[in-house]
PDB file of C-alpha atoms and ligand atoms in Angstrom:
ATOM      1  CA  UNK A   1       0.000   0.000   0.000  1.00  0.00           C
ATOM      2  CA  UNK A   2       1.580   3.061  -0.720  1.00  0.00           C
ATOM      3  CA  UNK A   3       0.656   6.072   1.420  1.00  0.00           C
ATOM      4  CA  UNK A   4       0.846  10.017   0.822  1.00  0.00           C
ATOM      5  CA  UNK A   5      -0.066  12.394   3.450  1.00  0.00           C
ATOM      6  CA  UNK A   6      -0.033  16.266   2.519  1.00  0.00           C
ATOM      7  CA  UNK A   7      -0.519  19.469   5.098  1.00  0.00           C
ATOM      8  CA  UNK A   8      -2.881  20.725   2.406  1.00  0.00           C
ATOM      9  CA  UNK A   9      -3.814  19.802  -0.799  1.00  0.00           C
ATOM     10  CA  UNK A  10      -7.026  20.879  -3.386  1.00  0.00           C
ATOM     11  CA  UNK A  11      -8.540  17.741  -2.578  1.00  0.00           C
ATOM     12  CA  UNK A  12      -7.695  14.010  -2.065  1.00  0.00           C
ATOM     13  CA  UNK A  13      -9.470  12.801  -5.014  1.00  0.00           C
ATOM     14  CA  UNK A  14      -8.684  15.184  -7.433  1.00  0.00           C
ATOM     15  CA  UNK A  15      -5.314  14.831  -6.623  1.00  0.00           C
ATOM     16  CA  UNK A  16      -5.473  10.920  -7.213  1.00  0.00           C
ATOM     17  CA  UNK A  17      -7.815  11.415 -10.381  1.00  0.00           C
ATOM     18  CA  UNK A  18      -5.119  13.887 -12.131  1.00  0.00           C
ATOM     19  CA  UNK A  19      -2.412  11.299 -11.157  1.00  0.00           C
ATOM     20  CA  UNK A  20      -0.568   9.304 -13.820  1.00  0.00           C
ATOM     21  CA  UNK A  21       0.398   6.694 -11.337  1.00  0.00           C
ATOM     22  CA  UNK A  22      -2.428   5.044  -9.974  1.00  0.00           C
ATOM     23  CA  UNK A  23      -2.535   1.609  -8.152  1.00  0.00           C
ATOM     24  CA  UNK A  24      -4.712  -0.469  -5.820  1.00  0.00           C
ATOM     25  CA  UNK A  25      -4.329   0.214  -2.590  1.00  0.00           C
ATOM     26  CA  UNK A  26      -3.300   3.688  -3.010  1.00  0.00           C
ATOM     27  CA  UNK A  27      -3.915   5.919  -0.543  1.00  0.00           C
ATOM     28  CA  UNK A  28      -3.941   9.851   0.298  1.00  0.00           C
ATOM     29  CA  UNK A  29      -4.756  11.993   3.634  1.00  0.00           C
ATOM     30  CA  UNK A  30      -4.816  15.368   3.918  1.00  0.00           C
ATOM     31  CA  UNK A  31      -4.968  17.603   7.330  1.00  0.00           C
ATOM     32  CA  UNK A  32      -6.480  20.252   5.123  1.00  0.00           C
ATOM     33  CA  UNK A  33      -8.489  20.424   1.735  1.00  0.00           C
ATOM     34  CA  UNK A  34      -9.307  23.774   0.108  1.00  0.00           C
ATOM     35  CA  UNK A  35     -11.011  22.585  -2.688  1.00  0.00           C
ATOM     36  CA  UNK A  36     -12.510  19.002  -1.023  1.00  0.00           C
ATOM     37  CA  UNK A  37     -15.450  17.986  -3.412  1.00  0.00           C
ATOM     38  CA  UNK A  38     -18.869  16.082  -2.315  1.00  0.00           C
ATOM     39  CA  UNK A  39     -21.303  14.704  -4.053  1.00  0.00           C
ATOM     40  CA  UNK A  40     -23.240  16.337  -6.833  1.00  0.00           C
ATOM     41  CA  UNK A  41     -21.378  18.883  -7.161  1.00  0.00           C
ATOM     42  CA  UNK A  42     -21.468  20.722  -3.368  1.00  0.00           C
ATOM     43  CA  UNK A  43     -18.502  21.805  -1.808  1.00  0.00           C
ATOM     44  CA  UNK A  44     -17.196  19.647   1.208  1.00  0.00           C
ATOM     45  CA  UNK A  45     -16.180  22.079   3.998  1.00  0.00           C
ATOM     46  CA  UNK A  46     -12.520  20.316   5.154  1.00  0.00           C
ATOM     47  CA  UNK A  47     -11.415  21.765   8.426  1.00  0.00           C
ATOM     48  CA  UNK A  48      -8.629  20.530  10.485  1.00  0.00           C
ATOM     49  CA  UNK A  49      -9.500  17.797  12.562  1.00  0.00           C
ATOM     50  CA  UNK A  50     -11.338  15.736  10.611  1.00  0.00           C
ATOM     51  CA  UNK A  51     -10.576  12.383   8.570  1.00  0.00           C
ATOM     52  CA  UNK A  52      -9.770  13.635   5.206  1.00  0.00           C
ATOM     53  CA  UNK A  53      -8.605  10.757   2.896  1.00  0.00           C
ATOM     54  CA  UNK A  54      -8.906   8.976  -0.661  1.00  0.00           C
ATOM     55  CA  UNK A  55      -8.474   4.958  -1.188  1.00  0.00           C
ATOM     56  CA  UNK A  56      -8.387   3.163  -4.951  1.00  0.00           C
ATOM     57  CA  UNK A  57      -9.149  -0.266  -5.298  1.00  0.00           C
ATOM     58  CA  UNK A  58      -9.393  -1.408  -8.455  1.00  0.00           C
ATOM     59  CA  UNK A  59     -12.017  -3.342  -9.859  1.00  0.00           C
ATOM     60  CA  UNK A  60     -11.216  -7.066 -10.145  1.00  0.00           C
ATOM     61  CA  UNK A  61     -13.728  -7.855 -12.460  1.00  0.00           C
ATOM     62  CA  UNK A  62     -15.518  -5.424 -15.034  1.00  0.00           C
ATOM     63  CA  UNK A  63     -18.839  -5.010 -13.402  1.00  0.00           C
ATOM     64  CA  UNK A  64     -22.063  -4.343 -14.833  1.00  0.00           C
ATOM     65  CA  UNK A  65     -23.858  -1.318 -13.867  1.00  0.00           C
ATOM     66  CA  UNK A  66     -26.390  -3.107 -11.900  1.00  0.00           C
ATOM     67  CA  UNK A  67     -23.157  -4.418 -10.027  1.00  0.00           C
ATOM     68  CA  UNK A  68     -21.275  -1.004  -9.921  1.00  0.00           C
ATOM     69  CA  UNK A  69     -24.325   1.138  -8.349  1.00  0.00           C
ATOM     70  CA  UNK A  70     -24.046  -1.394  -5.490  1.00  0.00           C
ATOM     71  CA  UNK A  71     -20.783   0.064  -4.325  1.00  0.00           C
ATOM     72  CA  UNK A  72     -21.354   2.983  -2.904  1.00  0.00           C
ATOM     73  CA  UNK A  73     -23.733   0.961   0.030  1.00  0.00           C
ATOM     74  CA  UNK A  74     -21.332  -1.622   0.439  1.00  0.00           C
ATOM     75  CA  UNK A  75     -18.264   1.248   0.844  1.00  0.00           C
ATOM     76  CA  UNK A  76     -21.118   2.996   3.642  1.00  0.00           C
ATOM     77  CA  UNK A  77     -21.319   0.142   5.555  1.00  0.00           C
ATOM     78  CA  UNK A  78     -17.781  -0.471   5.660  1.00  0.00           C
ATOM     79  CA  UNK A  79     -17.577   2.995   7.250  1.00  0.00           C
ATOM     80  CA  UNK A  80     -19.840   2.355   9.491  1.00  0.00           C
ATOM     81  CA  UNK A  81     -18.532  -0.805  10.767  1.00  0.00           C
ATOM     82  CA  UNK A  82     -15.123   0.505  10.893  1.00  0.00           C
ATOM     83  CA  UNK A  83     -15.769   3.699  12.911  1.00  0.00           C
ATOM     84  CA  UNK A  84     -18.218   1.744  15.659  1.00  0.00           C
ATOM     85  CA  UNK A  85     -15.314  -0.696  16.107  1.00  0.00           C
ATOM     86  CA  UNK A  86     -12.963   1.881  17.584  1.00  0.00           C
ATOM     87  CA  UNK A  87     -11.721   0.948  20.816  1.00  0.00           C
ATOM     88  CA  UNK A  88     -12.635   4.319  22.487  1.00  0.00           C
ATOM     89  CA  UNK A  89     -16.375   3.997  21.200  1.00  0.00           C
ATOM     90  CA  UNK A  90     -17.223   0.642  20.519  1.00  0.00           C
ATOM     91  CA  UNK A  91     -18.529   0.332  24.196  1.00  0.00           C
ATOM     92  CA  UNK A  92     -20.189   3.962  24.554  1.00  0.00           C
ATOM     93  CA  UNK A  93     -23.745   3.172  24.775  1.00  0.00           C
ATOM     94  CA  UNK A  94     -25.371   6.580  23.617  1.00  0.00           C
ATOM     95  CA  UNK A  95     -24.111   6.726  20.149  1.00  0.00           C
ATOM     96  CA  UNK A  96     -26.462   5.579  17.444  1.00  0.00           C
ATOM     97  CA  UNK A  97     -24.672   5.323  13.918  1.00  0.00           C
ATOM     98  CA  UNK A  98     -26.799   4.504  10.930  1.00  0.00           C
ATOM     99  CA  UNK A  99     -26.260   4.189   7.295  1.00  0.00           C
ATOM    100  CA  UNK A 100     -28.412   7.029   5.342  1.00  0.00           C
ATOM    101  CA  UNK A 101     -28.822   5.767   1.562  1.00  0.00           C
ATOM    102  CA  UNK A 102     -27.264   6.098  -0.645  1.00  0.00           C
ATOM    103  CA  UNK A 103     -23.769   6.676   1.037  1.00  0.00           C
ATOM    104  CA  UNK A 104     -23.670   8.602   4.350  1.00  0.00           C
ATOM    105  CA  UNK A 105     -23.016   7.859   7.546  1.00  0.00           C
ATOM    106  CA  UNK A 106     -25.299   9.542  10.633  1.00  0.00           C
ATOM    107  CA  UNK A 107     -24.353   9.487  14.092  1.00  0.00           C
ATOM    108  CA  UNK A 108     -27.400  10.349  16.729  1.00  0.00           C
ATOM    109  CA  UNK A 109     -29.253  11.965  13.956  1.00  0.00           C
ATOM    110  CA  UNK A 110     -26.700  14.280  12.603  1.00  0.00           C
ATOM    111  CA  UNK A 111     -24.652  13.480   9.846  1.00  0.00           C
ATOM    112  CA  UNK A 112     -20.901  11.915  10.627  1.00  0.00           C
ATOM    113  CA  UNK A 113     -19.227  11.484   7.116  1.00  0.00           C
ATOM    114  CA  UNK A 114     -20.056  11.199   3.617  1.00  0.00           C
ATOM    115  CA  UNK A 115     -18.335   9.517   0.445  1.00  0.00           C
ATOM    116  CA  UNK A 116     -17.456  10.279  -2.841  1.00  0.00           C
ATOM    117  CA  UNK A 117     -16.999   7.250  -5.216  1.00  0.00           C
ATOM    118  CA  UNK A 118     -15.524   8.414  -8.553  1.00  0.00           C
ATOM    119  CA  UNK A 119     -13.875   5.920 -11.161  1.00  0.00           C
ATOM    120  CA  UNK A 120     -10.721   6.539 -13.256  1.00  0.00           C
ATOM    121  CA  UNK A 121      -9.968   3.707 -15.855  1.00  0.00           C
ATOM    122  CA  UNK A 122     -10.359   0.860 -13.917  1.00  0.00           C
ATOM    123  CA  UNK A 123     -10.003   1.986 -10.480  1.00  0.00           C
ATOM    124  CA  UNK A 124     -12.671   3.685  -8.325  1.00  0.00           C
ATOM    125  CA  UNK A 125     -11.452   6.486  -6.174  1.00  0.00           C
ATOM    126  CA  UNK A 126     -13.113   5.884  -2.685  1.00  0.00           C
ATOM    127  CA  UNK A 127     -12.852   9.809  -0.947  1.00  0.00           C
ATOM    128  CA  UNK A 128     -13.920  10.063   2.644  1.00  0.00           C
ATOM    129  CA  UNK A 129     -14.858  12.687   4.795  1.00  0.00           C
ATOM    130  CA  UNK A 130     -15.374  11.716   8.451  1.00  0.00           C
ATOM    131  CA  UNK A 131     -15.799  14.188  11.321  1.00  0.00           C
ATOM    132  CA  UNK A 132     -13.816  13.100  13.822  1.00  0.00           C
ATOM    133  CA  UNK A 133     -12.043  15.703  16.144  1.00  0.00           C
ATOM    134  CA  UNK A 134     -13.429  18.696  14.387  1.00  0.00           C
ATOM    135  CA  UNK A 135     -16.732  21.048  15.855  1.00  0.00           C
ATOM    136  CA  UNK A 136     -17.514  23.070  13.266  1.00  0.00           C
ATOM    137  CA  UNK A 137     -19.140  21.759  10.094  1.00  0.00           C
ATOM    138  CA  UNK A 138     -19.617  24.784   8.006  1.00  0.00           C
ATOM    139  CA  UNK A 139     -22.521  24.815   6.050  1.00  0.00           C
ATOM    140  CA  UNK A 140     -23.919  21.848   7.577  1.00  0.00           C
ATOM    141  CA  UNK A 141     -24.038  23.707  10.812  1.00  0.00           C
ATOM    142  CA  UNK A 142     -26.224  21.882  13.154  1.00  0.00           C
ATOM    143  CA  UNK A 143     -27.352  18.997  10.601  1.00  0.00           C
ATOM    144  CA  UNK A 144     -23.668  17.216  11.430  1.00  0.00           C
ATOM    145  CA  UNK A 145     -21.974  16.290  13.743  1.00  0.00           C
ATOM    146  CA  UNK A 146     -18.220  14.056  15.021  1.00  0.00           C
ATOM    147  CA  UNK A 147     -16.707  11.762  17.191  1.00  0.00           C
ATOM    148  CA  UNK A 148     -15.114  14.463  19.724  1.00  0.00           C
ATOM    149  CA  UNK A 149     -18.612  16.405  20.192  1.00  0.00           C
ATOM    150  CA  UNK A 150     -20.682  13.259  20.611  1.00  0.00           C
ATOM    151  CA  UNK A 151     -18.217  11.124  22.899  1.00  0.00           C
ATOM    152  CA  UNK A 152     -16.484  14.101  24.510  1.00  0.00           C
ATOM    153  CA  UNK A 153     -13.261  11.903  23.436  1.00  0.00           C
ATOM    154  CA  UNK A 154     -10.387  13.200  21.209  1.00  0.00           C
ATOM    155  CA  UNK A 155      -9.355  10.600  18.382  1.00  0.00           C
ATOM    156  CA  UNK A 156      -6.092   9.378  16.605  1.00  0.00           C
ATOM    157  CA  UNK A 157      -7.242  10.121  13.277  1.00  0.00           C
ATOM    158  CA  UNK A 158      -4.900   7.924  11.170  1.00  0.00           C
ATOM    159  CA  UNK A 159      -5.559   4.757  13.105  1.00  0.00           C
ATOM    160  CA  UNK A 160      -9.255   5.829  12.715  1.00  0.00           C
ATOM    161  CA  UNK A 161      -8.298   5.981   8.166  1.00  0.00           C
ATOM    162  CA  UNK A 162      -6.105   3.244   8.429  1.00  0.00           C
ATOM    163  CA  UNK A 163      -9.145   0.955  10.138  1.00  0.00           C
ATOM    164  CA  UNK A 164     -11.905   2.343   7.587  1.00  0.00           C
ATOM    165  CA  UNK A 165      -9.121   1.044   4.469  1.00  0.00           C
ATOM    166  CA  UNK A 166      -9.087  -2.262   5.865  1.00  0.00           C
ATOM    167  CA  UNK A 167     -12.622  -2.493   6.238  1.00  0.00           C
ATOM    168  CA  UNK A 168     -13.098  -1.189   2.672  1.00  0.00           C
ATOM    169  CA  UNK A 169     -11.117  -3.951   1.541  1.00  0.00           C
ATOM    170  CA  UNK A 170     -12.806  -6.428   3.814  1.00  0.00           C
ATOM    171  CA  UNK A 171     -16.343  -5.989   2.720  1.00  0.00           C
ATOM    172  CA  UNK A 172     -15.510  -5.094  -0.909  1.00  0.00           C
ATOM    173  CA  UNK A 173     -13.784  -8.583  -1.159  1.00  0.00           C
ATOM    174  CA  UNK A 174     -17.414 -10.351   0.559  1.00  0.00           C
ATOM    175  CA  UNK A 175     -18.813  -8.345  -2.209  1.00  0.00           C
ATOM    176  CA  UNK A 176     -16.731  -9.676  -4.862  1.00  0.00           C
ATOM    177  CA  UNK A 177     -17.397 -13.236  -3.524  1.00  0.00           C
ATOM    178  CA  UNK A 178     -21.108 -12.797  -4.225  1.00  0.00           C
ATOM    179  CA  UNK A 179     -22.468 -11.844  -0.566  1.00  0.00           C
ATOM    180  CA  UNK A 180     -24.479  -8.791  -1.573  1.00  0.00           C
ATOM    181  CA  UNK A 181     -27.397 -10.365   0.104  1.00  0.00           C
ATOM    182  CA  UNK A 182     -26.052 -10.458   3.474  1.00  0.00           C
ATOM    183  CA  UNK A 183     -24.181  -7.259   2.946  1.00  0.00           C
ATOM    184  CA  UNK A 184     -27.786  -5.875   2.354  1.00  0.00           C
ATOM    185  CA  UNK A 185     -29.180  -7.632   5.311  1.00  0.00           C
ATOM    186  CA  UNK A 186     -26.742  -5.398   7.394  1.00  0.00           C
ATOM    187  CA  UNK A 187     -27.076  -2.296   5.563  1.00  0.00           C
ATOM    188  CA  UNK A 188     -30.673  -2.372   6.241  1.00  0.00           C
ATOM    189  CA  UNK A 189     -30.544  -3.378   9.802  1.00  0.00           C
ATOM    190  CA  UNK A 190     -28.719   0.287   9.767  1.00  0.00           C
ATOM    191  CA  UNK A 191     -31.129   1.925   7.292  1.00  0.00           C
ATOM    192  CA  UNK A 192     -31.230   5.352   8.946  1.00  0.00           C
ATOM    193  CA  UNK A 193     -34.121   6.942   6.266  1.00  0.00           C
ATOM    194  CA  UNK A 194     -36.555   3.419   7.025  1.00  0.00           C
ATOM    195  CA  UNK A 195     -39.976   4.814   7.718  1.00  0.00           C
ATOM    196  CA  UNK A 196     -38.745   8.608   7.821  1.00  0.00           C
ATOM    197  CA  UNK A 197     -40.672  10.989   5.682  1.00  0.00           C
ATOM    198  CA  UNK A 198     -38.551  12.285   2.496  1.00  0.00           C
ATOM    199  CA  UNK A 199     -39.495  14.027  -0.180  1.00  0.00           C
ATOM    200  CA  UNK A 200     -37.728  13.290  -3.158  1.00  0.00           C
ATOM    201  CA  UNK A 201     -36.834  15.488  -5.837  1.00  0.00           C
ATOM    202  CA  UNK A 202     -35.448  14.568  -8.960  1.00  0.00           C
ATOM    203  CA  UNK A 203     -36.970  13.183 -12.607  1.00  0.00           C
ATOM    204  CA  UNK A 204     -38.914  16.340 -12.994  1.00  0.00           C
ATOM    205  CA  UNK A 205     -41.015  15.968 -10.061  1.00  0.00           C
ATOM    206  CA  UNK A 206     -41.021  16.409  -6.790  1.00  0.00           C
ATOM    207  CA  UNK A 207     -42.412  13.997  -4.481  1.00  0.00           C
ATOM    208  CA  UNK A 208     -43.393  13.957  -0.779  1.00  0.00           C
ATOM    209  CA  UNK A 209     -43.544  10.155   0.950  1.00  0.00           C
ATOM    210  CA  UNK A 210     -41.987   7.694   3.269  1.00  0.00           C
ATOM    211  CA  UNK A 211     -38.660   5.747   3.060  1.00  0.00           C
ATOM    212  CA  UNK A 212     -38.856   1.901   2.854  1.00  0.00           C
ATOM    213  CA  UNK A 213     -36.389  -0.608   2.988  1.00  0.00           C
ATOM    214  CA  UNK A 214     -33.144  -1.005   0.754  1.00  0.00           C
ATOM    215  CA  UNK A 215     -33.725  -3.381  -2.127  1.00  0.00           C
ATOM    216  CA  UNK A 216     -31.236  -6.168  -3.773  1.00  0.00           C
ATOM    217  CA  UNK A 217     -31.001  -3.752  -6.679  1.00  0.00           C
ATOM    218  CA  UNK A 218     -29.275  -0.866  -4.573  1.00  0.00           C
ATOM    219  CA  UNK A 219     -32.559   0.757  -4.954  1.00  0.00           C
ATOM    220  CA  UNK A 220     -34.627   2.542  -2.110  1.00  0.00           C
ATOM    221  CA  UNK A 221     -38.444   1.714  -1.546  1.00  0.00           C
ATOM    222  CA  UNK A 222     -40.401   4.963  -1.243  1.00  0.00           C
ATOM    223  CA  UNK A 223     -44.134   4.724  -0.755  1.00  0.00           C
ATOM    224  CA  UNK A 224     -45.748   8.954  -2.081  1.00  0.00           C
ATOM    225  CA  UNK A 225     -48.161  10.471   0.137  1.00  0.00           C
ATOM    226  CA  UNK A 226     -51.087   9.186  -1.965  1.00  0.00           C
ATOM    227  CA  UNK A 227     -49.726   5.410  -1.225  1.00  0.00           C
ATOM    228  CA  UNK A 228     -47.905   4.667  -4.648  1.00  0.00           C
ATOM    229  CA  UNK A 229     -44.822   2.259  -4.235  1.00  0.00           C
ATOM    230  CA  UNK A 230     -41.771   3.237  -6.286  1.00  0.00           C
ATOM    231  CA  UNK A 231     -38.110   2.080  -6.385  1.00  0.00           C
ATOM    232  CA  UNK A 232     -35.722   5.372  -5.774  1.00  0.00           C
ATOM    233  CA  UNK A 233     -32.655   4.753  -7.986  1.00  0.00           C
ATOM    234  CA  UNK A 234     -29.009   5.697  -7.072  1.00  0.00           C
ATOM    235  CA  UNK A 235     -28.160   8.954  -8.421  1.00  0.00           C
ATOM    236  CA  UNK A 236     -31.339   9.947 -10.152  1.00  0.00           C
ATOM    237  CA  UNK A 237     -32.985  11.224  -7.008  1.00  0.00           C
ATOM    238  CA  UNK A 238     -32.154  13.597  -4.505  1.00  0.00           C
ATOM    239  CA  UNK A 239     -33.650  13.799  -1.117  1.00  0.00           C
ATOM    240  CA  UNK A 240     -34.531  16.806   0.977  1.00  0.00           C
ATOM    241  CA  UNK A 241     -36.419  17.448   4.075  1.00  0.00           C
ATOM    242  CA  UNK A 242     -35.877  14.101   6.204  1.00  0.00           C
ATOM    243  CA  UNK A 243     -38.463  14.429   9.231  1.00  0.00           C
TER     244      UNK A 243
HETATM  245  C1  LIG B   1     -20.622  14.066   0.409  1.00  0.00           C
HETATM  246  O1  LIG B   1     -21.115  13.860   1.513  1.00  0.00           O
HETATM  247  O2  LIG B   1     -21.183  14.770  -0.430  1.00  0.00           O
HETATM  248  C2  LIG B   1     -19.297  13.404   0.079  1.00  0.00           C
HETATM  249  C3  LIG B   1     -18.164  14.090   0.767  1.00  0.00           C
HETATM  250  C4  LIG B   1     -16.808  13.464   0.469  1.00  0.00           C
HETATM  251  C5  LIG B   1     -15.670  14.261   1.064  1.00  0.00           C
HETATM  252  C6  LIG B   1     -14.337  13.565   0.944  1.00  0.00           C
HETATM  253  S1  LIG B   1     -13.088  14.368   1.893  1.00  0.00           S
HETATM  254  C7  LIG B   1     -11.854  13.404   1.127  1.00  0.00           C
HETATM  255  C8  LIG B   1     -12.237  13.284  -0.332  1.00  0.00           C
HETATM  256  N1  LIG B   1     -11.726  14.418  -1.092  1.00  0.00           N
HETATM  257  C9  LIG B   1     -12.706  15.187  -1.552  1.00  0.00           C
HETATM  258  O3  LIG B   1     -12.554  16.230  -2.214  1.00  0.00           O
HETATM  259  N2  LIG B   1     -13.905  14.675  -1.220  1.00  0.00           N
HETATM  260  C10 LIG B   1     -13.773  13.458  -0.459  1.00  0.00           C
END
């Protein structure tokens, strides 16, 4: 595994995306982005004290679509599993992680880190934000939330990356042995949006409803106010307002 850590940098992913030398197992932390990227688009506040960091694995097999839109759920729960197995929280009873579809992690409600999944030739570029020692969130405000201002603990943020990368290698190998299903069966055990009331916006409509279950497809179960069930696809929906 080779391992670059920078003071500051643009961002970890575009800094592995623009590189010419790319491998599995690559990884790259940063103390600092000023330029760190989230999904769609936004802006991902990166302030000191947080887990900034990008991981490549490369993908074994080619995989079909239906395959690849898996990934970013199995990467989630690989997060989660990782950061409730640290030693200084793994026994704290008052913090309630969850997996939020399609790739978030909450802790008590607020959220705790959030992943980027880009793909450069054959590799996918695995960037993660987790809030670890850091108390202010930005934009996010009140709607996040870490490790430090939820356990009152301070954290050894590379042993907190360098557990997430082995976990990210750990459940993306079950995943390449073909146990999605019981993968899913612990995703959803975790489903942080199950019965909440979304409303979904996306596909030229907008949509008010309740959050089902995660489905073998990647896809999220959404029942609309008037008691229509639809399948929420990765990427083609965006959802606002979780009550
Ligand atoms: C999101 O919640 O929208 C995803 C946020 C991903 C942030 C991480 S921080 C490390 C890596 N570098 C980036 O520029 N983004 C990801």
């Amino acid at each position: 595994m080779r391992i670059r850590k920078f003071l500051e940098i643009d961002s970890t992913n575009t800094y592995l995306k623009n590189s010419s030398d790319i491998m599995d197992y690559d990884l790259v932390i940063a103390e600092r982005q000023n330029a760190g990227r989230g999904r769609r688009g936004n802006e991902w506040k990166s302030l000191e004290g947080a887990g900034l960091f990008s991981f490549v694995l490369e993908e074994e097999k080619n995989l079909e679509l239906e395959e690849f839109v898996k990934l970013p759920l199995v990467m989630g729960l690989a997060v989660v599993k990782a950061v409730k197995n640290i030693p200084e929280i793994i026994y704290e009873k008052n913090l309630d992680f969850k997996f939020k579809w399609t790739n978030d992690i909450y802790l008590n409600g607020k959220k705790l880190s959030g992943i980027l999944l880009e793909k450069k030739d054959n590799f996918m570029i695995i960037g993660i934000g987790i809030n670890i020692n850091n108390e202010d969130f930005g934009t996010l405000g009140e709607k996040a939330t870490s490790l430090k201002k939820e356990s009152c603990k301070n954290f050894q943020i590379e042993d907190i990356i360098f557990q997430v990368v082995v976990q990210l290698k750990t459940e993306y190998k079950r995943f390449l042995k073909g146990e999605w299903n019981e993968i899913l069966k612990e995703i959803n055990n975790m489903n942080y949006l199950y019965g909440k009331e979304v409303t979904v916006e996306g596909m030229n409509r907008i949509l008010t409803g309740t959050a089902g279950e995660i489905l073998s497809s990647g896809m999220l179960r959404f029942t609309d106010s008037e008691g229509r069930e639809m399948d929420l696809s990765v990427g083609e929906v965006h959802l606002k307002n979780i009550r």
